[in-house]
mmCIF file of N, CA and C in Angstrom:
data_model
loop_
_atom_site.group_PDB
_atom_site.id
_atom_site.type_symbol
_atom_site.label_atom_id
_atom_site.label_comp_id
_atom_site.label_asym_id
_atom_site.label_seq_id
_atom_site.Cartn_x
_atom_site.Cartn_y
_atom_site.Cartn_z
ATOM 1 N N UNK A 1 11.584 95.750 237.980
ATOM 2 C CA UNK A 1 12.088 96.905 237.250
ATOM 3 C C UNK A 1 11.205 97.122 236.024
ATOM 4 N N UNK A 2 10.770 98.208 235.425
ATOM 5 C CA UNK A 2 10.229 98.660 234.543
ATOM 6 C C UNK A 2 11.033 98.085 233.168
ATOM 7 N N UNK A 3 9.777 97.669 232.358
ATOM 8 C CA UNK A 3 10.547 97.635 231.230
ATOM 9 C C UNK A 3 10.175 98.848 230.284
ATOM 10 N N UNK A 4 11.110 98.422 229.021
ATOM 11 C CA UNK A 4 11.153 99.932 228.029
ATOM 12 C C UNK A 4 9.396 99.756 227.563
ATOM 13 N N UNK A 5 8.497 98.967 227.655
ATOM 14 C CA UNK A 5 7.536 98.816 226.841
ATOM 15 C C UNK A 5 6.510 99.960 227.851
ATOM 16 N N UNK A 6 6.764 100.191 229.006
ATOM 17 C CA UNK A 6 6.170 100.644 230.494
ATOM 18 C C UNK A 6 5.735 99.867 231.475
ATOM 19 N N UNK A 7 6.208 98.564 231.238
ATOM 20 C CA UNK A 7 5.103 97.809 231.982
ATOM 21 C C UNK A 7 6.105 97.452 233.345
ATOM 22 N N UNK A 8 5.471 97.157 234.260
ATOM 23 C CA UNK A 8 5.790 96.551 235.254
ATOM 24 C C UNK A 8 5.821 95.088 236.115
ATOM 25 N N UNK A 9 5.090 94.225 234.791
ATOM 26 C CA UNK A 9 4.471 93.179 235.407
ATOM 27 C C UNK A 9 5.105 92.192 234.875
ATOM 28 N N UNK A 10 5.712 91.238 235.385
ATOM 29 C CA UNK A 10 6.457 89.797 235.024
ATOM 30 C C UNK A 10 6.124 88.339 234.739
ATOM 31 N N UNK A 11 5.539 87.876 233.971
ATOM 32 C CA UNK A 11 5.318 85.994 234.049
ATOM 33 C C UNK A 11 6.731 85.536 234.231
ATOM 34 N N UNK A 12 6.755 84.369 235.322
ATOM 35 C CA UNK A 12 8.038 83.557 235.140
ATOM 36 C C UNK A 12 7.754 82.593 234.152
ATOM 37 N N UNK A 13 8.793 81.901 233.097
ATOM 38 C CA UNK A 13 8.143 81.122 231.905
ATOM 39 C C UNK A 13 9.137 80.465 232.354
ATOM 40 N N UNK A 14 10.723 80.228 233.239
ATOM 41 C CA UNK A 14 11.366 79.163 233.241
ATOM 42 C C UNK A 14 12.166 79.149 234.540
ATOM 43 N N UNK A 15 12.518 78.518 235.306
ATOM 44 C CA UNK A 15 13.228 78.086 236.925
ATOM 45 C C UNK A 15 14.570 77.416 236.753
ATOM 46 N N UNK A 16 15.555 77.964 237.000
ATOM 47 C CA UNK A 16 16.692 77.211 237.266
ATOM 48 C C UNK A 16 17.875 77.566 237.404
ATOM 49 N N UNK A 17 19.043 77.622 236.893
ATOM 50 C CA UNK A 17 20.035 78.853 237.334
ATOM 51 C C UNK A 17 19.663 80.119 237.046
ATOM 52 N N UNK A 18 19.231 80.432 235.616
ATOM 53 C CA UNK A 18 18.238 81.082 235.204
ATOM 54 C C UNK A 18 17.258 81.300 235.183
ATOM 55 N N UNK A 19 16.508 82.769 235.383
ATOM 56 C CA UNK A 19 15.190 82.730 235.548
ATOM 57 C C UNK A 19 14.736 83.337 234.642
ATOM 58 N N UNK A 20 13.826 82.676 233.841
ATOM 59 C CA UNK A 20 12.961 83.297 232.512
ATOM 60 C C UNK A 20 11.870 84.031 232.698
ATOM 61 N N UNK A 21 12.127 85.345 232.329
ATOM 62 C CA UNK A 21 10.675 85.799 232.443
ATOM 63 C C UNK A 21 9.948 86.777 230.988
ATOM 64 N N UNK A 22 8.850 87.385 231.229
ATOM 65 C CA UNK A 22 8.194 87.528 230.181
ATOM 66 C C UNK A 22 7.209 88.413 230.403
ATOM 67 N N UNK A 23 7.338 89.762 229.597
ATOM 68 C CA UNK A 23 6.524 90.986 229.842
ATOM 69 C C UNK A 23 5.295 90.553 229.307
ATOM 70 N N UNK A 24 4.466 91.183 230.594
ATOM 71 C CA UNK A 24 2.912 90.697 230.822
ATOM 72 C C UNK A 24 2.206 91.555 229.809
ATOM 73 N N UNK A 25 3.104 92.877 229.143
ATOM 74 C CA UNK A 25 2.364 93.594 228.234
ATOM 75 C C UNK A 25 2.552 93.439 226.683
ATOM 76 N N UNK A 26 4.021 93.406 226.449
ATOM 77 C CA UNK A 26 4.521 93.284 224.954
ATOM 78 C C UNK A 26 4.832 91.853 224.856
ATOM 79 N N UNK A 27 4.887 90.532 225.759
ATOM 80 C CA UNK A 27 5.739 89.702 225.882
ATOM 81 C C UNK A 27 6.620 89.005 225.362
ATOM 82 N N UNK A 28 7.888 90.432 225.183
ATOM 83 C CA UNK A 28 9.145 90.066 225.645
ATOM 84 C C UNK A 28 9.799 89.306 226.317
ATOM 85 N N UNK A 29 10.467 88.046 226.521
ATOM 86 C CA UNK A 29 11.468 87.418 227.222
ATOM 87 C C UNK A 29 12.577 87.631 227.486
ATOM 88 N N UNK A 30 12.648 87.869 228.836
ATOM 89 C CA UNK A 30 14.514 88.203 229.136
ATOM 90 C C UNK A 30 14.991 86.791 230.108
ATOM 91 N N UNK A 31 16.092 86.522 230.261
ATOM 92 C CA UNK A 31 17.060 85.601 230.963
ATOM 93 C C UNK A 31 17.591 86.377 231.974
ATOM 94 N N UNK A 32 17.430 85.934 233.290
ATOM 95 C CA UNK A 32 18.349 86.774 234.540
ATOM 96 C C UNK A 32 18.864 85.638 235.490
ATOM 97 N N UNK A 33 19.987 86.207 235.839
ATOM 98 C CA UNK A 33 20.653 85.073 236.945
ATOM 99 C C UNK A 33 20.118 84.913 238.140
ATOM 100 N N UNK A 34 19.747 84.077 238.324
ATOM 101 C CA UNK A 34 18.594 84.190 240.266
ATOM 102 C C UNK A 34 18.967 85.432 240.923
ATOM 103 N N UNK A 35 20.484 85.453 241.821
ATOM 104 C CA UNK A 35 20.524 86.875 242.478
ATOM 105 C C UNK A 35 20.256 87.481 241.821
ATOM 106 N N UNK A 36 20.346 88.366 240.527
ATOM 107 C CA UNK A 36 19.820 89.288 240.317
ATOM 108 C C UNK A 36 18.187 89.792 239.934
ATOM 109 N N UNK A 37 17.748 88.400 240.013
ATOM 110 C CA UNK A 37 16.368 88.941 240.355
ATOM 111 C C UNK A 37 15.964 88.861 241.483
ATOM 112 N N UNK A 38 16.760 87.955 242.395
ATOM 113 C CA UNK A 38 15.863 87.911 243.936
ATOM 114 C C UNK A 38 16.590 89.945 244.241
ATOM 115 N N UNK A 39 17.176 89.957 243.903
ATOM 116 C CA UNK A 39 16.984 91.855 244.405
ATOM 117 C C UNK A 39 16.390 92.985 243.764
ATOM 118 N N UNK A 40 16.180 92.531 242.168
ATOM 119 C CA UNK A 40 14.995 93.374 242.061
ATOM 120 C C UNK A 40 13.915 93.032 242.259
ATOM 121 N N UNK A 41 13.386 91.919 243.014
ATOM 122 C CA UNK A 41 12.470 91.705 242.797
ATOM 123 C C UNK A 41 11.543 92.533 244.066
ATOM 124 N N UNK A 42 10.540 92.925 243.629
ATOM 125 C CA UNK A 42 9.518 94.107 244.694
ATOM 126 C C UNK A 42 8.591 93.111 245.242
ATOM 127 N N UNK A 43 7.703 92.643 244.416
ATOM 128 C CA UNK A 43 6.360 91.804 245.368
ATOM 129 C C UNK A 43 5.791 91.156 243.967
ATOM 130 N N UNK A 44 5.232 89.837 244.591
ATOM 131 C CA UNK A 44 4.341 88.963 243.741
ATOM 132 C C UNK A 44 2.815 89.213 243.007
ATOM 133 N N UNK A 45 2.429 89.451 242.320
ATOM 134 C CA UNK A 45 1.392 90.096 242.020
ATOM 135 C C UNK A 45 0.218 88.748 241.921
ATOM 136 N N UNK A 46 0.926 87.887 241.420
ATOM 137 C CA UNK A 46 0.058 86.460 241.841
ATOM 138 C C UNK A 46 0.994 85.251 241.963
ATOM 139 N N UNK A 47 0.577 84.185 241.737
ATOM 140 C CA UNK A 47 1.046 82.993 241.766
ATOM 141 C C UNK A 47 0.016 81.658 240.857
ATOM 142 N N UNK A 48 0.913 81.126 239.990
ATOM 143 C CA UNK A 48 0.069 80.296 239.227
ATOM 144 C C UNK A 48 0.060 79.047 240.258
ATOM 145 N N UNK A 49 -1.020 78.215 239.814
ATOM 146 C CA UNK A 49 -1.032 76.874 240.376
ATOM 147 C C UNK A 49 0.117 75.956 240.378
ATOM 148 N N UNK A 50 0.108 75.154 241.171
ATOM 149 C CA UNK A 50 1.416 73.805 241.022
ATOM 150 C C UNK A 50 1.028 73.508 239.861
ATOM 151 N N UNK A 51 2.279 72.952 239.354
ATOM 152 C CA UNK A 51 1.600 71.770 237.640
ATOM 153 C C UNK A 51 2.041 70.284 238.639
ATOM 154 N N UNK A 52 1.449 69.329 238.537
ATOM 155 C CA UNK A 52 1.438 68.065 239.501
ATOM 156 C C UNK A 52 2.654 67.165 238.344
ATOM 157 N N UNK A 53 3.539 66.607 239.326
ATOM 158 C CA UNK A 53 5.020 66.288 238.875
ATOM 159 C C UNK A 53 4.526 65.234 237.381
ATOM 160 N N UNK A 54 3.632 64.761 237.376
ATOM 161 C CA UNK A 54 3.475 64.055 236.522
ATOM 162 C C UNK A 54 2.922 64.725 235.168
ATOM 163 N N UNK A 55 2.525 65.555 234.939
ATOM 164 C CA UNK A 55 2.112 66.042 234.045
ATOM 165 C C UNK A 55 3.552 66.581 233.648
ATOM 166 N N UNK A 56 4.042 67.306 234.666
ATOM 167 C CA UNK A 56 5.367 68.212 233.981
ATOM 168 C C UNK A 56 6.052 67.149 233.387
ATOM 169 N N UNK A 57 6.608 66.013 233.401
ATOM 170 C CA UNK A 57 7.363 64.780 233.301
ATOM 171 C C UNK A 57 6.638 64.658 231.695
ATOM 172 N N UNK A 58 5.531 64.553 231.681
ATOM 173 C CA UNK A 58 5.278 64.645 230.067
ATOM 174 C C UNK A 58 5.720 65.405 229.286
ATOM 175 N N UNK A 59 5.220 66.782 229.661
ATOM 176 C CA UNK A 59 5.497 68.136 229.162
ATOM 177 C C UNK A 59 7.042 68.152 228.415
ATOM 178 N N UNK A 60 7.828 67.528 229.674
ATOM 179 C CA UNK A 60 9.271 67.871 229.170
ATOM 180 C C UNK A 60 9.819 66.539 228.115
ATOM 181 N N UNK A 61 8.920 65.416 228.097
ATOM 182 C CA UNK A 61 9.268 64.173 227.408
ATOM 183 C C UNK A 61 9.323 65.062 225.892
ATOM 184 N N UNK A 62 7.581 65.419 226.120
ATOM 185 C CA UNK A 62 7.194 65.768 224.604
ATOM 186 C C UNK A 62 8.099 66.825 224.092
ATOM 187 N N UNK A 63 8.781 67.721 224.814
ATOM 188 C CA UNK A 63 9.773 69.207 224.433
ATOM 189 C C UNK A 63 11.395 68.354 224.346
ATOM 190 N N UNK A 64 11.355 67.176 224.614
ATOM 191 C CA UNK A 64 12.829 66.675 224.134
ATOM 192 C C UNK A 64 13.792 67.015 225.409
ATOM 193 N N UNK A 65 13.180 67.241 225.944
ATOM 194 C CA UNK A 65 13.474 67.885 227.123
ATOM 195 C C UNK A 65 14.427 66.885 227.922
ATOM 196 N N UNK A 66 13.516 66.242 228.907
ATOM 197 C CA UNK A 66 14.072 64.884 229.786
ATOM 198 C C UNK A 66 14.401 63.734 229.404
ATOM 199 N N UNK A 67 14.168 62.779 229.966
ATOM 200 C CA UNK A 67 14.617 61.749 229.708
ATOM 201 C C UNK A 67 13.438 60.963 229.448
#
C-alpha cells in the first residue's frame, strides 16, 4: 500500500507476530499484524541475504535482547 510520503517500497526491519517495516523513502516505521500484511502484500522487490544464526545470537545478546 502506498504510503502518505508516495512511496511504495517496504524494508522489513522486524519478524514475529508483528511485522516491522520501514519506508524505503522517508523511513518511517510502521507495526502490522502478519495477516494484515500477508494481504496487502503485492510482490517482493528484493530479498536481503540470510544473517547466519550465529551472528544474529550476538546481535540480540548485544541489544539486551536474548539470553
Amino acid at each position: 500500500k502506498r504510503h502518505p510520503c508516495g512511496s511504495f517500497e517496504w524494508e522489513v526491519v522486524r519478524l514475529g507476530a508483528d511485522i516491522g517495516l520501514r519506508c524505503r523513502s522517508c523511513r518511517r516505521r510502521v507495526l502490522l499484524v502478519r495477516g494484515t500484511l500477508e494481504k496487502r502484500l503485492v510482490a517482493f522487490v528484493s530479498r536481503g541475504e540470510p544473517i547466519d544464526p550465529e551472528k544474529e545470537r550476538l546481535i540480540f545478546r548485544q541489544d539486551g535482547l536474548g539470553v
